[in-house]
Amino acid sequence: MAKDKRYTAVKALIESGNIKSFDDLFSIVPKTVVREDIGLNYYGLDSKLKNGRKFLLQDLLKMAEKI
């Protein structure tokens, strides 16, 4: 599957220091797109966003690969 072009914008904004939180990320790439790309369902992503300790390294690596 082709990479969503919004991830390229996110990468540039992270590098420039303009994205500092998941809320900033989701203002550009919708949660639905991110959760589908990293293989989580709605409740799985929502739960992990409420408690960051629930994120697995593989979740974060998948997200990093997309960005």
PDB file of N, CA and C in Angstrom:
ATOM      1  N   MET A   1       0.842  -1.180   0.000  1.00  0.00           N
ATOM      2  CA  MET A   1       0.000   0.000   0.000  1.00  0.00           C
ATOM      3  C   MET A   1       0.887   1.243   0.000  1.00  0.00           C
ATOM      4  N   ALA A   2       0.477   2.253  -0.732  1.00  0.00           N
ATOM      5  CA  ALA A   2       1.239   3.496  -0.826  1.00  0.00           C
ATOM      6  C   ALA A   2       1.172   4.270   0.479  1.00  0.00           C
ATOM      7  N   LYS A   3       2.259   4.949   0.769  1.00  0.00           N
ATOM      8  CA  LYS A   3       2.345   5.760   1.979  1.00  0.00           C
ATOM      9  C   LYS A   3       1.465   7.003   1.836  1.00  0.00           C
ATOM     10  N   ASP A   4       0.703   7.301   2.856  1.00  0.00           N
ATOM     11  CA  ASP A   4      -0.137   8.493   2.878  1.00  0.00           C
ATOM     12  C   ASP A   4       0.779   9.712   2.866  1.00  0.00           C
ATOM     13  N   LYS A   5       0.552  10.628   1.954  1.00  0.00           N
ATOM     14  CA  LYS A   5       1.428  11.794   1.794  1.00  0.00           C
ATOM     15  C   LYS A   5       1.422  12.722   3.008  1.00  0.00           C
ATOM     16  N   ARG A   6       0.411  12.622   3.837  1.00  0.00           N
ATOM     17  CA  ARG A   6       0.357  13.468   5.029  1.00  0.00           C
ATOM     18  C   ARG A   6       1.466  13.117   6.010  1.00  0.00           C
ATOM     19  N   TYR A   7       1.934  11.869   5.969  1.00  0.00           N
ATOM     20  CA  TYR A   7       3.044  11.474   6.844  1.00  0.00           C
ATOM     21  C   TYR A   7       4.320  12.251   6.514  1.00  0.00           C
ATOM     22  N   THR A   8       4.503  12.579   5.250  1.00  0.00           N
ATOM     23  CA  THR A   8       5.673  13.373   4.855  1.00  0.00           C
ATOM     24  C   THR A   8       5.611  14.762   5.499  1.00  0.00           C
ATOM     25  N   ALA A   9       4.420  15.333   5.526  1.00  0.00           N
ATOM     26  CA  ALA A   9       4.240  16.639   6.174  1.00  0.00           C
ATOM     27  C   ALA A   9       4.502  16.529   7.671  1.00  0.00           C
ATOM     28  N   VAL A  10       4.031  15.433   8.275  1.00  0.00           N
ATOM     29  CA  VAL A  10       4.252  15.214   9.707  1.00  0.00           C
ATOM     30  C   VAL A  10       5.740  15.125  10.004  1.00  0.00           C
ATOM     31  N   LYS A  11       6.478  14.395   9.176  1.00  0.00           N
ATOM     32  CA  LYS A  11       7.921  14.249   9.387  1.00  0.00           C
ATOM     33  C   LYS A  11       8.604  15.616   9.386  1.00  0.00           C
ATOM     34  N   ALA A  12       8.265  16.435   8.404  1.00  0.00           N
ATOM     35  CA  ALA A  12       8.876  17.768   8.319  1.00  0.00           C
ATOM     36  C   ALA A  12       8.525  18.610   9.549  1.00  0.00           C
ATOM     37  N   LEU A  13       7.295  18.512  10.004  1.00  0.00           N
ATOM     38  CA  LEU A  13       6.876  19.286  11.175  1.00  0.00           C
ATOM     39  C   LEU A  13       7.524  18.770  12.463  1.00  0.00           C
ATOM     40  N   ILE A  14       7.736  17.463  12.562  1.00  0.00           N
ATOM     41  CA  ILE A  14       8.439  16.921  13.726  1.00  0.00           C
ATOM     42  C   ILE A  14       9.875  17.423  13.738  1.00  0.00           C
ATOM     43  N   GLU A  15      10.529  17.351  12.579  1.00  0.00           N
ATOM     44  CA  GLU A  15      11.923  17.786  12.487  1.00  0.00           C
ATOM     45  C   GLU A  15      12.078  19.277  12.789  1.00  0.00           C
ATOM     46  N   SER A  16      11.067  20.070  12.461  1.00  0.00           N
ATOM     47  CA  SER A  16      11.150  21.507  12.719  1.00  0.00           C
ATOM     48  C   SER A  16      10.678  21.871  14.130  1.00  0.00           C
ATOM     49  N   GLY A  17      10.202  20.864  14.877  1.00  0.00           N
ATOM     50  CA  GLY A  17       9.772  21.106  16.254  1.00  0.00           C
ATOM     51  C   GLY A  17       8.342  21.583  16.399  1.00  0.00           C
ATOM     52  N   ASN A  18       7.570  21.496  15.325  1.00  0.00           N
ATOM     53  CA  ASN A  18       6.188  21.981  15.371  1.00  0.00           C
ATOM     54  C   ASN A  18       5.170  20.927  15.783  1.00  0.00           C
ATOM     55  N   ILE A  19       5.577  19.680  15.856  1.00  0.00           N
ATOM     56  CA  ILE A  19       4.703  18.618  16.357  1.00  0.00           C
ATOM     57  C   ILE A  19       5.347  18.067  17.613  1.00  0.00           C
ATOM     58  N   LYS A  20       4.594  18.150  18.702  1.00  0.00           N
ATOM     59  CA  LYS A  20       5.132  17.720  19.987  1.00  0.00           C
ATOM     60  C   LYS A  20       4.218  16.740  20.708  1.00  0.00           C
ATOM     61  N   SER A  21       3.070  16.426  20.120  1.00  0.00           N
ATOM     62  CA  SER A  21       2.129  15.527  20.789  1.00  0.00           C
ATOM     63  C   SER A  21       1.340  14.744  19.751  1.00  0.00           C
ATOM     64  N   PHE A  22       0.655  13.714  20.230  1.00  0.00           N
ATOM     65  CA  PHE A  22      -0.206  12.945  19.339  1.00  0.00           C
ATOM     66  C   PHE A  22      -1.340  13.812  18.814  1.00  0.00           C
ATOM     67  N   ASP A  23      -1.833  14.736  19.620  1.00  0.00           N
ATOM     68  CA  ASP A  23      -2.902  15.623  19.147  1.00  0.00           C
ATOM     69  C   ASP A  23      -2.438  16.430  17.937  1.00  0.00           C
ATOM     70  N   ASP A  24      -1.187  16.882  17.971  1.00  0.00           N
ATOM     71  CA  ASP A  24      -0.632  17.602  16.819  1.00  0.00           C
ATOM     72  C   ASP A  24      -0.582  16.692  15.595  1.00  0.00           C
ATOM     73  N   LEU A  25      -0.160  15.457  15.805  1.00  0.00           N
ATOM     74  CA  LEU A  25      -0.089  14.475  14.716  1.00  0.00           C
ATOM     75  C   LEU A  25      -1.468  14.239  14.123  1.00  0.00           C
ATOM     76  N   PHE A  26      -2.469  14.032  15.006  1.00  0.00           N
ATOM     77  CA  PHE A  26      -3.812  13.715  14.542  1.00  0.00           C
ATOM     78  C   PHE A  26      -4.527  14.911  13.921  1.00  0.00           C
ATOM     79  N   SER A  27      -3.994  16.106  14.088  1.00  0.00           N
ATOM     80  CA  SER A  27      -4.580  17.252  13.395  1.00  0.00           C
ATOM     81  C   SER A  27      -4.226  17.217  11.909  1.00  0.00           C
ATOM     82  N   ILE A  28      -3.217  16.411  11.559  1.00  0.00           N
ATOM     83  CA  ILE A  28      -2.799  16.285  10.159  1.00  0.00           C
ATOM     84  C   ILE A  28      -3.215  14.933   9.581  1.00  0.00           C
ATOM     85  N   VAL A  29      -2.901  13.868  10.301  1.00  0.00           N
ATOM     86  CA  VAL A  29      -3.272  12.514   9.869  1.00  0.00           C
ATOM     87  C   VAL A  29      -4.347  12.020  10.832  1.00  0.00           C
ATOM     88  N   PRO A  30      -5.553  11.754  10.350  1.00  0.00           N
ATOM     89  CA  PRO A  30      -6.639  11.324  11.236  1.00  0.00           C
ATOM     90  C   PRO A  30      -6.306  10.028  11.992  1.00  0.00           C
ATOM     91  N   LYS A  31      -6.876   9.902  13.181  1.00  0.00           N
ATOM     92  CA  LYS A  31      -6.668   8.703  13.999  1.00  0.00           C
ATOM     93  C   LYS A  31      -7.027   7.440  13.227  1.00  0.00           C
ATOM     94  N   THR A  32      -8.081   7.506  12.446  1.00  0.00           N
ATOM     95  CA  THR A  32      -8.522   6.339  11.686  1.00  0.00           C
ATOM     96  C   THR A  32      -7.418   5.844  10.758  1.00  0.00           C
ATOM     97  N   VAL A  33      -6.756   6.747  10.089  1.00  0.00           N
ATOM     98  CA  VAL A  33      -5.679   6.375   9.167  1.00  0.00           C
ATOM     99  C   VAL A  33      -4.515   5.772   9.946  1.00  0.00           C
ATOM    100  N   VAL A  34      -4.127   6.411  11.035  1.00  0.00           N
ATOM    101  CA  VAL A  34      -3.004   5.916  11.840  1.00  0.00           C
ATOM    102  C   VAL A  34      -3.321   4.538  12.406  1.00  0.00           C
ATOM    103  N   ARG A  35      -4.483   4.367  12.980  1.00  0.00           N
ATOM    104  CA  ARG A  35      -4.807   3.075  13.602  1.00  0.00           C
ATOM    105  C   ARG A  35      -4.861   1.967  12.567  1.00  0.00           C
ATOM    106  N   GLU A  36      -5.373   2.243  11.374  1.00  0.00           N
ATOM    107  CA  GLU A  36      -5.384   1.233  10.318  1.00  0.00           C
ATOM    108  C   GLU A  36      -3.955   0.913   9.877  1.00  0.00           C
ATOM    109  N   ASP A  37      -3.118   1.939   9.765  1.00  0.00           N
ATOM    110  CA  ASP A  37      -1.735   1.738   9.319  1.00  0.00           C
ATOM    111  C   ASP A  37      -0.897   0.935  10.305  1.00  0.00           C
ATOM    112  N   ILE A  38      -1.201   1.075  11.605  1.00  0.00           N
ATOM    113  CA  ILE A  38      -0.405   0.331  12.583  1.00  0.00           C
ATOM    114  C   ILE A  38      -1.115  -0.922  13.085  1.00  0.00           C
ATOM    115  N   GLY A  39      -2.318  -1.188  12.551  1.00  0.00           N
ATOM    116  CA  GLY A  39      -3.006  -2.435  12.843  1.00  0.00           C
ATOM    117  C   GLY A  39      -3.715  -2.511  14.181  1.00  0.00           C
ATOM    118  N   LEU A  40      -4.255  -1.390  14.633  1.00  0.00           N
ATOM    119  CA  LEU A  40      -5.022  -1.379  15.887  1.00  0.00           C
ATOM    120  C   LEU A  40      -6.486  -1.095  15.593  1.00  0.00           C
ATOM    121  N   ASN A  41      -7.367  -1.568  16.469  1.00  0.00           N
ATOM    122  CA  ASN A  41      -8.763  -1.187  16.333  1.00  0.00           C
ATOM    123  C   ASN A  41      -8.984   0.120  17.094  1.00  0.00           C
ATOM    124  N   TYR A  42     -10.194   0.667  16.980  1.00  0.00           N
ATOM    125  CA  TYR A  42     -10.494   1.964  17.592  1.00  0.00           C
ATOM    126  C   TYR A  42     -10.217   1.958  19.091  1.00  0.00           C
ATOM    127  N   TYR A  43     -10.711   0.933  19.774  1.00  0.00           N
ATOM    128  CA  TYR A  43     -10.579   0.887  21.236  1.00  0.00           C
ATOM    129  C   TYR A  43      -9.129   0.647  21.663  1.00  0.00           C
ATOM    130  N   GLY A  44      -8.389  -0.103  20.854  1.00  0.00           N
ATOM    131  CA  GLY A  44      -6.983  -0.345  21.172  1.00  0.00           C
ATOM    132  C   GLY A  44      -6.174   0.943  21.134  1.00  0.00           C
ATOM    133  N   LEU A  45      -6.361   1.728  20.078  1.00  0.00           N
ATOM    134  CA  LEU A  45      -5.634   2.994  19.973  1.00  0.00           C
ATOM    135  C   LEU A  45      -6.096   3.968  21.047  1.00  0.00           C
ATOM    136  N   ASP A  46      -7.392   4.061  21.259  1.00  0.00           N
ATOM    137  CA  ASP A  46      -7.922   4.975  22.261  1.00  0.00           C
ATOM    138  C   ASP A  46      -7.373   4.649  23.649  1.00  0.00           C
ATOM    139  N   SER A  47      -7.320   3.374  23.978  1.00  0.00           N
ATOM    140  CA  SER A  47      -6.802   2.933  25.272  1.00  0.00           C
ATOM    141  C   SER A  47      -5.334   3.300  25.423  1.00  0.00           C
ATOM    142  N   LYS A  48      -4.560   3.115  24.368  1.00  0.00           N
ATOM    143  CA  LYS A  48      -3.127   3.412  24.423  1.00  0.00           C
ATOM    144  C   LYS A  48      -2.869   4.917  24.485  1.00  0.00           C
ATOM    145  N   LEU A  49      -3.742   5.699  23.857  1.00  0.00           N
ATOM    146  CA  LEU A  49      -3.576   7.151  23.923  1.00  0.00           C
ATOM    147  C   LEU A  49      -3.908   7.684  25.311  1.00  0.00           C
ATOM    148  N   LYS A  50      -4.838   7.027  26.001  1.00  0.00           N
ATOM    149  CA  LYS A  50      -5.182   7.449  27.358  1.00  0.00           C
ATOM    150  C   LYS A  50      -4.104   7.069  28.355  1.00  0.00           C
ATOM    151  N   ASN A  51      -3.397   5.982  28.080  1.00  0.00           N
ATOM    152  CA  ASN A  51      -2.318   5.525  28.950  1.00  0.00           C
ATOM    153  C   ASN A  51      -1.152   5.107  28.063  1.00  0.00           C
ATOM    154  N   GLY A  52      -0.230   6.013  27.839  1.00  0.00           N
ATOM    155  CA  GLY A  52       0.895   5.791  26.948  1.00  0.00           C
ATOM    156  C   GLY A  52       1.740   4.578  27.276  1.00  0.00           C
ATOM    157  N   ARG A  53       1.686   4.107  28.519  1.00  0.00           N
ATOM    158  CA  ARG A  53       2.454   2.925  28.908  1.00  0.00           C
ATOM    159  C   ARG A  53       1.945   1.655  28.231  1.00  0.00           C
ATOM    160  N   LYS A  54       0.749   1.733  27.682  1.00  0.00           N
ATOM    161  CA  LYS A  54       0.180   0.564  27.010  1.00  0.00           C
ATOM    162  C   LYS A  54       0.706   0.383  25.583  1.00  0.00           C
ATOM    163  N   PHE A  55       1.332   1.431  25.035  1.00  0.00           N
ATOM    164  CA  PHE A  55       1.907   1.294  23.701  1.00  0.00           C
ATOM    165  C   PHE A  55       3.007   0.253  23.729  1.00  0.00           C
ATOM    166  N   LEU A  56       2.986  -0.628  22.748  1.00  0.00           N
ATOM    167  CA  LEU A  56       4.062  -1.599  22.586  1.00  0.00           C
ATOM    168  C   LEU A  56       5.122  -0.989  21.673  1.00  0.00           C
ATOM    169  N   LEU A  57       6.332  -1.445  21.815  1.00  0.00           N
ATOM    170  CA  LEU A  57       7.409  -0.949  20.968  1.00  0.00           C
ATOM    171  C   LEU A  57       7.054  -1.155  19.500  1.00  0.00           C
ATOM    172  N   GLN A  58       6.440  -2.290  19.183  1.00  0.00           N
ATOM    173  CA  GLN A  58       6.082  -2.557  17.790  1.00  0.00           C
ATOM    174  C   GLN A  58       5.063  -1.554  17.260  1.00  0.00           C
ATOM    175  N   ASP A  59       4.162  -1.056  18.117  1.00  0.00           N
ATOM    176  CA  ASP A  59       3.195  -0.027  17.702  1.00  0.00           C
ATOM    177  C   ASP A  59       3.930   1.251  17.309  1.00  0.00           C
ATOM    178  N   LEU A  60       4.857   1.638  18.149  1.00  0.00           N
ATOM    179  CA  LEU A  60       5.604   2.873  17.901  1.00  0.00           C
ATOM    180  C   LEU A  60       6.530   2.735  16.696  1.00  0.00           C
ATOM    181  N   LEU A  61       7.111   1.556  16.527  1.00  0.00           N
ATOM    182  CA  LEU A  61       7.968   1.333  15.357  1.00  0.00           C
ATOM    183  C   LEU A  61       7.176   1.373  14.055  1.00  0.00           C
ATOM    184  N   LYS A  62       5.986   0.817  14.074  1.00  0.00           N
ATOM    185  CA  LYS A  62       5.122   0.864  12.881  1.00  0.00           C
ATOM    186  C   LYS A  62       4.769   2.314  12.542  1.00  0.00           C
ATOM    187  N   MET A  63       4.478   3.095  13.564  1.00  0.00           N
ATOM    188  CA  MET A  63       4.145   4.499  13.359  1.00  0.00           C
ATOM    189  C   MET A  63       5.366   5.249  12.818  1.00  0.00           C
ATOM    190  N   ALA A  64       6.520   4.963  13.385  1.00  0.00           N
ATOM    191  CA  ALA A  64       7.757   5.610  12.934  1.00  0.00           C
ATOM    192  C   ALA A  64       8.063   5.259  11.484  1.00  0.00           C
ATOM    193  N   GLU A  65       7.816   4.017  11.095  1.00  0.00           N
ATOM    194  CA  GLU A  65       8.053   3.607   9.707  1.00  0.00           C
ATOM    195  C   GLU A  65       7.172   4.383   8.744  1.00  0.00           C
ATOM    196  N   LYS A  66       5.947   4.639   9.154  1.00  0.00           N
ATOM    197  CA  LYS A  66       5.037   5.401   8.286  1.00  0.00           C
ATOM    198  C   LYS A  66       5.492   6.849   8.133  1.00  0.00           C
ATOM    199  N   ILE A  67       6.012   7.397   9.224  1.00  0.00           N
ATOM    200  CA  ILE A  67       6.464   8.789   9.203  1.00  0.00           C
ATOM    201  C   ILE A  67       7.800   8.879   8.501  1.00  0.00           C
TER     202      ILE A  67
END
